[in-house]
Amino acid sequence: MDVCFLSLPLRTILIHQPFSVVLCTGQMTDLIFIEREVVQSLKEYIQAEESKLAAVKRWANKLEVLTHASTSDPEGFLAHPVNAYKLMKRLNTEWSELESLVLNDPSHGFISNISVHRQYFPDEEDEKGAAKALMRLQDTYNLDSESFSKGKLPGVRYNAFLTVDDCFDMGKTAYNEQDYYHAVLWMQQALRQMDAGEEAKASKADILDYLSYSVYQMGDLQRATELTRRLVSIDPGHQRAGGNLRYFERLLAKEIREVARNKQDPAKEKPIQLGTYERPRDYLPEREIYEALCRGEGVKMTPKRRSRLFCRYQDGNRNPRLLLKPMKEEDEWDNPHIVRYLEALSNEEIEKIKELAKPRLARATVRDPKTGVLTTAHYRVSKSAWLEGDEDPVIDRVNQRIEDVTGLTVDTAELLQVANYGVGGQYEPHFDFSRKDEPDAFKSLGTGNRVATYLNYMSDVEAGGATVFPDFGAVIWPRKGTAVFWYNLFRSGEGDYRTRHAACPVLVGSKWVSNKWIHERGQEFRRPCGLTEVD
């Protein structure tokens, strides 16, 4: 049995629970304008430096002419009393002025400007969050690293490319999280671009160092050995590569003997690409179904089911406010029944809601099932704000419209929650209602469980961002100005576990939504109890 302390690349290994940092699109838009201001300040600094340098050059040229004449015949030059006077003056006064000019630092204005703006700059955690968002999109939408590197994404309007150093940093982020699957994909892409001739600050030896160990961690001993041999050929004196290579070669020889003994065909070497290695399983049991639905795959909309879907005018059981202008209602799914309301919000209302929410956007929270306290969670990546009805007539009007069209009172509903999902923003599969094992989830509200969900879509999304229901294979795509509605509880008060749903990661664009969670209290006569558990 071989015992060896394998040398790892000397990087910080962070061992902790998954986290996600997210900046919403509104905040990132602000960063773009902040960066523009800093660039303008930088240009002003450059202009000041160039003006200073031009003045110094003029001094140098003038003094060069004088010193050339004076040094060619010093005694003759100084025989003229004016030259003697001007020499004294230059050395006593003018050289001091030149010294002051050189010592003048035009960078103070730029340094001051960037110091003021630095408080708004993303930090290291934000950068990690952005890298993890790309990896999340990579997994959900089956995109290889080259697609990101070359900007090959659906619906994009602007070209964006990743350099060797960008890919290398992506790989390091994954490596430091012990996520060797993504480390391999991104280090391989960095190596591919470097082999194609692209220049970089990162060295090929560093890339191979990370890549070979990550490949070894993925169980690919043969490829790890080949990559380490390549590393040794580039840098024979590498402090870890030699020892790792000897260790890999001993394990590989043992593996080859096992293959020969079992008369198996040796594995054939193929380039590393998406699908070369199996992605590790995680905590989410329906991960594959959820991600397939996000891609529009596996949707269980059969012709028979489609034939049961209809559209209608909804007047809220002859509600006076809807008689003259009823809501357009479309069936999205038959069972459980999910409907979409068209023209649920006007553009003016959407802009007002966003205007009210933007200053208050903060990391979205979920209600802790044990304590009922709102807290952040790695599986919900978005920014949200809560708006009260009396803040603006628009909010009051939207709340009233929800009550009119659903027939449910919103007096006991939660505040209107506005959420913004930037690129990579998501909310993994979850229930809106509290289950029997979490009886205190909404206890502090005193309004019972969440009986229904009303979800306004306040933007179109170029790619991604669907609402999916893994249990029965439904996908609902965002359409600006529309809203979807479903019941989370049966009439008996029992939870409808089929309504477990998710907000897919936004691939391209920005997703704005507003949620109204309607609670049980006050619905006793609006939605009477049923006689059976699943009625």
XYZ file of C-alpha atoms in Angstrom:
535
model
C 0.000 0.000 0.000
C 1.491 3.339 -1.083
C 1.476 6.050 1.545
C 2.339 9.503 0.296
C 1.680 13.083 1.344
C 0.630 14.529 -1.977
C 1.726 18.128 -2.566
C -1.116 20.489 -3.368
C -0.784 23.882 -5.010
C -0.141 26.215 -2.091
C -3.388 28.127 -2.120
C -5.906 28.887 0.604
C -8.457 26.104 0.896
C -11.763 27.489 2.155
C -14.012 24.930 3.802
C -17.471 26.204 4.638
C -21.075 26.042 3.612
C -22.005 27.331 0.151
C -22.716 31.019 -0.014
C -23.884 33.350 -2.737
C -23.277 37.041 -3.100
C -25.402 38.933 -5.525
C -25.626 42.446 -6.853
C -28.929 43.178 -8.517
C -29.029 44.739 -11.959
C -30.095 48.120 -10.572
C -27.045 48.260 -8.318
C -24.724 47.032 -11.082
C -26.076 49.770 -13.361
C -24.992 52.270 -10.704
C -21.529 50.665 -10.711
C -21.244 51.240 -14.462
C -21.799 54.976 -13.984
C -19.440 55.053 -11.002
C -16.783 53.391 -13.147
C -17.390 56.000 -15.868
C -16.771 58.795 -13.315
C -13.559 57.119 -12.141
C -12.372 56.752 -15.767
C -13.072 60.449 -16.373
C -11.093 61.302 -13.241
C -8.264 59.074 -14.470
C -8.204 60.871 -17.830
C -8.040 64.239 -16.060
C -5.124 62.945 -14.014
C -3.348 61.738 -17.166
C -3.920 65.123 -18.802
C -2.473 66.880 -15.737
C 0.557 64.568 -15.761
C 1.062 65.167 -19.485
C 0.863 68.950 -18.967
C 3.382 68.688 -16.141
C 5.688 66.517 -18.243
C 5.417 68.922 -21.189
C 6.431 71.839 -18.916
C 9.403 69.838 -17.580
C 10.427 68.991 -21.151
C 10.364 72.681 -22.090
C 12.622 73.436 -19.121
C 14.961 70.609 -20.081
C 15.212 71.744 -23.714
C 15.906 75.364 -22.720
C 18.520 74.345 -20.158
C 20.141 71.911 -22.576
C 20.787 74.754 -25.029
C 22.212 76.974 -22.251
C 24.471 74.298 -20.782
C 25.762 73.343 -24.260
C 26.854 76.924 -24.857
C 28.255 77.428 -21.330
C 30.294 74.219 -21.178
C 31.904 74.695 -24.598
C 33.821 77.771 -23.292
C 33.100 78.288 -19.582
C 35.492 81.217 -19.055
C 34.397 83.026 -22.206
C 30.731 82.423 -21.333
C 31.117 83.826 -17.819
C 33.133 86.792 -19.092
C 29.813 88.311 -20.026
C 28.282 89.769 -16.809
C 24.725 88.988 -17.889
C 25.560 85.280 -18.245
C 27.123 85.291 -14.798
C 24.009 86.926 -13.323
C 21.618 84.535 -15.072
C 23.633 81.513 -13.885
C 23.255 82.698 -10.291
C 19.566 83.365 -10.833
C 18.883 79.972 -12.439
C 20.619 78.002 -9.764
C 19.083 79.989 -6.934
C 15.538 80.562 -8.214
C 14.606 78.789 -11.425
C 15.885 75.374 -10.447
C 13.830 75.675 -7.247
C 10.770 76.413 -9.379
C 11.508 73.348 -11.490
C 11.907 71.271 -8.351
C 8.502 72.479 -7.127
C 6.983 71.623 -10.507
C 8.400 68.088 -10.401
C 7.293 67.597 -6.806
C 3.760 68.741 -7.583
C 1.588 65.581 -7.578
C -1.486 65.759 -9.876
C -2.633 62.356 -8.578
C -4.228 63.816 -5.437
C -7.507 64.614 -7.191
C -7.711 61.146 -8.747
C -6.815 59.391 -5.480
C -9.421 61.444 -3.630
C -12.078 60.657 -6.247
C -11.437 56.925 -6.278
C -11.359 56.850 -2.454
C -14.843 58.372 -2.344
C -16.202 55.823 -4.820
C -14.385 52.802 -3.398
C -17.069 52.349 -0.733
C -19.441 51.334 -3.530
C -16.995 48.927 -5.199
C -17.669 45.183 -4.978
C -15.459 43.279 -2.558
C -13.828 39.867 -2.821
C -17.022 38.117 -1.752
C -18.950 39.872 -4.534
C -16.361 38.774 -7.082
C -16.638 35.186 -5.832
C -20.414 35.449 -6.058
C -20.188 36.612 -9.671
C -17.860 33.716 -10.518
C -20.225 31.246 -8.859
C -23.106 32.769 -10.838
C -21.307 31.953 -14.103
C -20.730 28.391 -12.911
C -24.389 28.111 -11.893
C -25.433 29.207 -15.379
C -22.906 26.829 -16.883
C -24.486 23.899 -15.042
C -28.135 24.853 -15.461
C -27.987 25.595 -19.170
C -25.351 22.986 -20.162
C -22.877 25.601 -21.402
C -19.197 24.823 -21.762
C -16.492 27.213 -20.615
C -15.708 28.189 -24.208
C -19.264 29.490 -24.686
C -18.686 31.980 -21.878
C -15.128 32.723 -22.887
C -16.159 33.653 -26.423
C -19.442 35.271 -25.413
C -21.609 32.734 -27.233
C -24.822 33.216 -25.259
C -28.393 33.396 -26.572
C -30.000 36.816 -26.828
C -26.867 38.851 -26.074
C -26.555 42.327 -27.590
C -22.963 43.025 -26.592
C -19.815 41.003 -27.148
C -17.920 40.038 -24.016
C -14.881 37.800 -23.833
C -12.916 36.104 -21.073
C -9.126 36.212 -21.223
C -6.737 33.497 -20.078
C -6.382 35.331 -16.775
C -10.172 35.576 -16.378
C -10.540 31.830 -16.920
C -7.609 31.166 -14.578
C -9.262 33.243 -11.836
C -12.560 31.412 -12.375
C -10.721 28.128 -11.938
C -8.989 29.374 -8.780
C -12.322 30.413 -7.285
C -13.675 26.900 -7.831
C -10.445 25.274 -6.607
C -10.438 27.271 -3.360
C -13.986 26.024 -2.723
C -12.746 22.447 -3.358
C -15.033 22.427 -6.407
C -12.645 20.457 -8.606
C -15.299 19.812 -11.263
C -15.503 23.479 -12.237
C -11.808 24.038 -11.538
C -11.004 21.502 -14.273
C -13.377 23.111 -16.781
C -11.999 26.618 -16.307
C -8.308 25.712 -15.982
C -8.653 23.630 -19.130
C -10.157 26.634 -20.937
C -7.323 28.862 -19.713
C -4.791 26.305 -20.990
C -6.597 25.984 -24.320
C -6.506 29.745 -24.902
C -2.856 29.970 -23.838
C -1.890 27.092 -26.137
C -3.617 29.041 -28.942
C -1.139 31.889 -28.417
C -3.001 34.256 -26.102
C -0.739 36.139 -23.710
C -1.440 36.264 -19.998
C -0.047 37.229 -16.608
C -0.670 33.695 -15.358
C 2.056 31.213 -16.259
C 1.413 27.937 -18.019
C 3.095 26.177 -15.102
C 0.577 27.658 -12.649
C -2.345 26.580 -14.833
C -0.982 23.040 -15.166
C -0.333 22.933 -11.413
C -3.985 23.626 -10.613
C -5.335 21.555 -13.483
C -3.327 18.394 -12.805
C -4.306 18.247 -9.139
C -7.965 19.026 -9.882
C -8.058 16.270 -12.511
C -6.530 13.890 -9.970
C -9.283 14.820 -7.504
C -11.844 13.950 -10.198
C -10.357 10.432 -10.283
C -8.626 10.721 -13.676
C -5.175 9.416 -12.770
C -3.945 8.931 -16.340
C -4.694 12.507 -17.399
C -3.331 13.883 -14.108
C -0.051 12.057 -14.813
C 0.183 13.421 -18.370
C -0.512 16.975 -17.217
C 2.077 16.705 -14.450
C 4.663 15.410 -16.930
C 3.942 18.451 -19.071
C 4.372 20.664 -16.004
C 7.764 19.076 -15.183
C 8.944 19.540 -18.792
C 8.117 23.258 -18.574
C 9.476 23.764 -15.047
C 11.853 20.916 -14.040
C 12.558 22.579 -10.712
C 8.924 22.944 -9.661
C 8.748 22.312 -5.926
C 5.735 19.977 -6.031
C 5.539 18.620 -9.554
C 8.375 16.080 -9.254
C 6.990 14.451 -6.119
C 3.448 14.450 -7.467
C 4.591 12.875 -10.733
C 6.362 9.997 -8.965
C 3.280 9.420 -6.824
C 0.932 9.496 -9.834
C 3.162 7.140 -11.823
C 3.194 4.555 -9.006
C -0.603 4.698 -8.754
C -0.948 4.545 -12.537
C 1.313 1.512 -12.814
C -0.783 -0.230 -10.173
C -3.952 0.722 -12.055
C -2.545 -0.617 -15.337
C -1.717 -3.922 -13.694
C -5.308 -4.140 -12.386
C -6.676 -3.451 -15.878
C -4.440 -6.108 -17.419
C -5.399 -8.629 -14.748
C -9.110 -8.020 -15.418
C -8.576 -7.951 -19.202
C -10.228 -4.519 -19.544
C -9.587 -2.157 -22.408
C -7.543 0.851 -21.250
C -9.351 4.185 -21.293
C -8.703 6.255 -24.411
C -7.389 9.775 -23.987
C -9.862 12.464 -25.129
C -9.803 16.249 -24.700
C -11.394 17.526 -21.492
C -14.791 19.047 -22.214
C -18.241 19.417 -20.700
C -19.386 15.878 -19.916
C -15.895 14.388 -19.533
C -16.466 14.174 -15.784
C -19.721 13.618 -13.954
C -20.878 16.594 -11.958
C -20.927 15.772 -8.220
C -24.341 15.310 -6.623
C -25.518 17.929 -4.169
C -28.254 18.552 -1.583
C -31.089 19.070 -4.103
C -32.854 15.786 -4.993
C -34.616 17.151 -8.086
C -31.576 19.013 -9.434
C -31.582 17.330 -12.861
C -35.348 17.746 -13.385
C -35.249 21.363 -12.231
C -32.358 22.312 -14.510
C -33.850 20.476 -17.496
C -37.079 22.443 -17.070
C -35.055 25.674 -16.904
C -33.703 24.752 -20.341
C -37.215 24.077 -21.588
C -36.652 20.304 -21.585
C -38.949 17.679 -20.064
C -42.040 19.896 -20.037
C -45.084 17.657 -19.569
C -47.482 19.703 -21.668
C -49.259 16.995 -23.678
C -51.862 17.650 -26.393
C -54.521 16.227 -24.077
C -53.547 18.606 -21.270
C -53.353 21.547 -23.673
C -56.910 20.823 -24.808
C -58.068 21.453 -21.227
C -56.550 24.949 -21.097
C -58.744 27.929 -21.898
C -58.746 31.715 -21.810
C -61.530 33.895 -20.461
C -62.471 37.307 -19.150
C -62.330 37.367 -15.356
C -64.707 39.817 -13.656
C -64.051 38.651 -10.089
C -67.550 37.241 -9.624
C -69.068 40.457 -11.001
C -66.821 42.742 -8.997
C -67.882 46.358 -9.763
C -64.293 47.361 -10.516
C -63.964 44.635 -13.138
C -67.371 44.767 -14.819
C -66.420 47.385 -17.402
C -62.861 46.157 -17.851
C -62.495 42.499 -16.825
C -59.055 40.893 -16.582
C -57.861 38.627 -19.388
C -57.158 35.245 -17.819
C -55.314 32.327 -19.422
C -54.855 28.806 -18.059
C -51.163 27.916 -17.738
C -51.760 24.483 -16.158
C -54.826 22.401 -15.463
C -54.010 20.513 -12.256
C -52.942 22.110 -10.036
C -54.673 25.061 -11.601
C -52.295 27.903 -12.505
C -53.592 30.959 -14.331
C -51.941 33.951 -15.943
C -53.512 37.414 -15.976
C -52.689 39.635 -18.935
C -52.246 43.392 -18.606
C -52.031 42.969 -14.846
C -49.624 45.913 -14.539
C -49.097 48.938 -16.781
C -45.616 50.165 -17.709
C -46.184 53.249 -15.549
C -47.086 51.100 -12.537
C -44.041 48.899 -13.083
C -41.692 51.880 -13.212
C -43.224 53.383 -10.070
C -42.890 50.083 -8.158
C -39.252 49.766 -9.246
C -38.597 53.394 -8.320
C -39.965 52.816 -4.818
C -38.116 49.532 -4.363
C -34.625 50.367 -5.712
C -33.378 52.416 -2.733
C -34.366 49.602 -0.371
C -33.194 46.551 -2.283
C -31.308 44.189 0.012
C -30.280 40.528 -0.119
C -33.504 38.502 -0.385
C -34.460 36.469 2.662
C -36.447 33.321 3.397
C -38.414 32.569 6.541
C -36.579 30.159 8.830
C -38.960 27.178 9.233
C -37.973 26.661 12.869
C -37.925 30.218 14.178
C -40.094 32.075 11.671
C -37.357 34.741 11.421
C -36.372 36.078 7.985
C -32.822 35.098 7.069
C -30.616 34.829 3.956
C -30.020 31.477 2.251
C -27.540 30.311 -0.397
C -30.356 28.833 -2.499
C -32.075 32.207 -2.937
C -29.935 34.689 -4.863
C -31.711 37.974 -5.494
C -32.335 41.409 -4.031
C -35.733 42.327 -2.616
C -37.673 45.107 -0.921
C -41.054 45.219 0.834
C -43.609 47.913 -0.037
C -46.612 48.938 2.068
C -49.948 49.849 0.530
C -50.041 53.360 1.980
C -46.636 54.305 0.583
C -48.027 55.246 -2.807
C -51.401 55.090 -4.569
C -49.896 52.671 -7.107
C -49.157 50.053 -4.408
C -52.636 50.459 -2.965
C -54.140 50.091 -6.433
C -52.131 46.943 -7.197
C -53.169 45.367 -3.888
C -56.816 46.160 -4.606
C -56.530 44.657 -8.085
C -55.123 41.424 -6.638
C -58.044 41.223 -4.218
C -60.587 41.953 -6.956
C -59.360 39.382 -9.444
C -58.620 36.550 -6.971
C -61.627 37.130 -4.725
C -59.335 36.793 -1.691
C -58.786 39.502 0.880
C -55.304 41.023 1.017
C -55.886 42.563 4.454
C -54.032 39.636 6.004
C -51.568 39.192 3.133
C -47.874 39.986 3.401
C -46.520 43.265 2.039
C -45.809 43.451 -1.682
C -42.335 42.011 -2.116
C -40.332 43.353 -5.073
C -37.415 41.189 -6.213
C -34.691 41.755 -8.779
C -32.740 38.793 -10.130
C -29.551 39.818 -11.906
C -27.484 37.489 -14.082
C -27.256 34.158 -12.260
C -29.999 35.188 -9.811
C -32.226 32.296 -8.792
C -34.443 30.737 -6.133
C -34.012 26.969 -6.031
C -37.019 24.617 -5.593
C -39.015 25.561 -2.507
C -42.505 25.666 -1.044
C -44.274 28.961 -0.418
C -46.363 27.455 2.395
C -45.140 26.100 5.730
C -45.174 22.335 6.228
C -46.290 20.366 9.284
C -42.713 20.070 10.542
C -42.342 23.857 10.637
C -45.476 25.064 12.459
C -43.887 28.343 13.615
C -42.907 29.630 10.170
C -45.665 32.274 10.072
C -46.668 32.233 13.732
C -45.456 35.788 14.336
C -47.779 37.087 11.610
C -50.874 35.574 13.214
C -52.584 35.139 9.841
C -52.205 31.405 9.219
C -50.447 29.758 6.331
C -49.858 31.086 2.817
C -52.983 29.983 1.009
C -52.051 31.397 -2.410
C -49.280 33.081 -4.407
C -49.775 35.999 -6.804
C -46.662 36.741 -8.867
C -46.289 39.812 -11.094
C -43.710 39.726 -13.874
C -42.321 43.237 -14.273
C -39.816 42.584 -17.064
C -39.129 40.356 -20.015
C -35.993 38.232 -19.766
C -33.758 37.651 -22.801
C -32.749 34.138 -21.700
C -33.488 32.035 -18.617
C -35.469 33.173 -15.593
C -38.470 30.832 -15.977
C -40.680 29.748 -13.070
C -40.697 25.940 -13.023
C -42.614 23.260 -11.115
C -40.463 20.083 -11.027
C -43.197 17.866 -9.553
C -45.477 18.057 -12.582
C -43.120 19.435 -15.240
C -44.522 22.923 -15.841
C -42.572 25.918 -17.116
C -43.904 29.474 -16.977
C -41.893 32.077 -18.867
C -41.728 35.707 -17.703
C -43.864 38.136 -19.736
C -43.757 41.762 -18.706
C -47.028 43.122 -17.348
C -48.573 39.682 -16.710
C -49.156 37.869 -13.417
C -49.568 34.226 -12.432
C -51.660 32.876 -9.571
C -51.997 29.507 -7.846
C -53.222 28.044 -4.556
C -50.627 26.579 -2.206
C -53.197 24.906 0.052
C -56.134 22.634 -0.622
C -59.514 23.780 0.711
C -58.916 21.530 3.712
C -55.904 23.634 4.670
C -53.486 20.842 3.791
C -50.469 21.892 1.747
C -50.378 21.055 -1.967
C -46.881 19.617 -2.223
C -47.073 19.655 -5.986
C -46.606 23.442 -5.900
C -42.907 23.189 -5.030
C -41.403 25.571 -7.576
C -38.254 27.467 -8.483
C -37.064 30.646 -10.158
C -34.495 29.570 -12.753
C -31.203 31.458 -13.001
C -31.267 34.491 -15.294
C -28.893 33.706 -18.171
C -29.105 36.991 -20.065
C -30.961 40.092 -18.919
C -32.619 41.170 -15.686
C -35.747 39.819 -14.034
C -38.060 41.985 -11.945
C -41.020 40.456 -10.117
C -43.362 41.398 -7.292
C -44.955 38.794 -5.026
C -48.103 38.908 -2.952
C -48.442 36.007 -0.536
C -52.057 35.686 0.563
C -52.747 34.095 3.968
C -55.584 31.959 5.342
C -57.127 34.398 7.822
C -60.019 36.328 6.349
C -60.679 33.812 3.568
C -63.201 31.733 5.563
C -66.182 32.896 3.492
C -64.247 33.739 0.330
C -62.795 30.241 -0.008
C -64.752 27.918 2.299
C -63.154 24.763 3.652
C -63.511 21.526 1.702
C -64.771 18.236 3.087
C -61.851 16.098 1.925
C -58.136 16.444 2.516
C -57.236 17.214 -1.123
C -60.413 18.950 -2.194
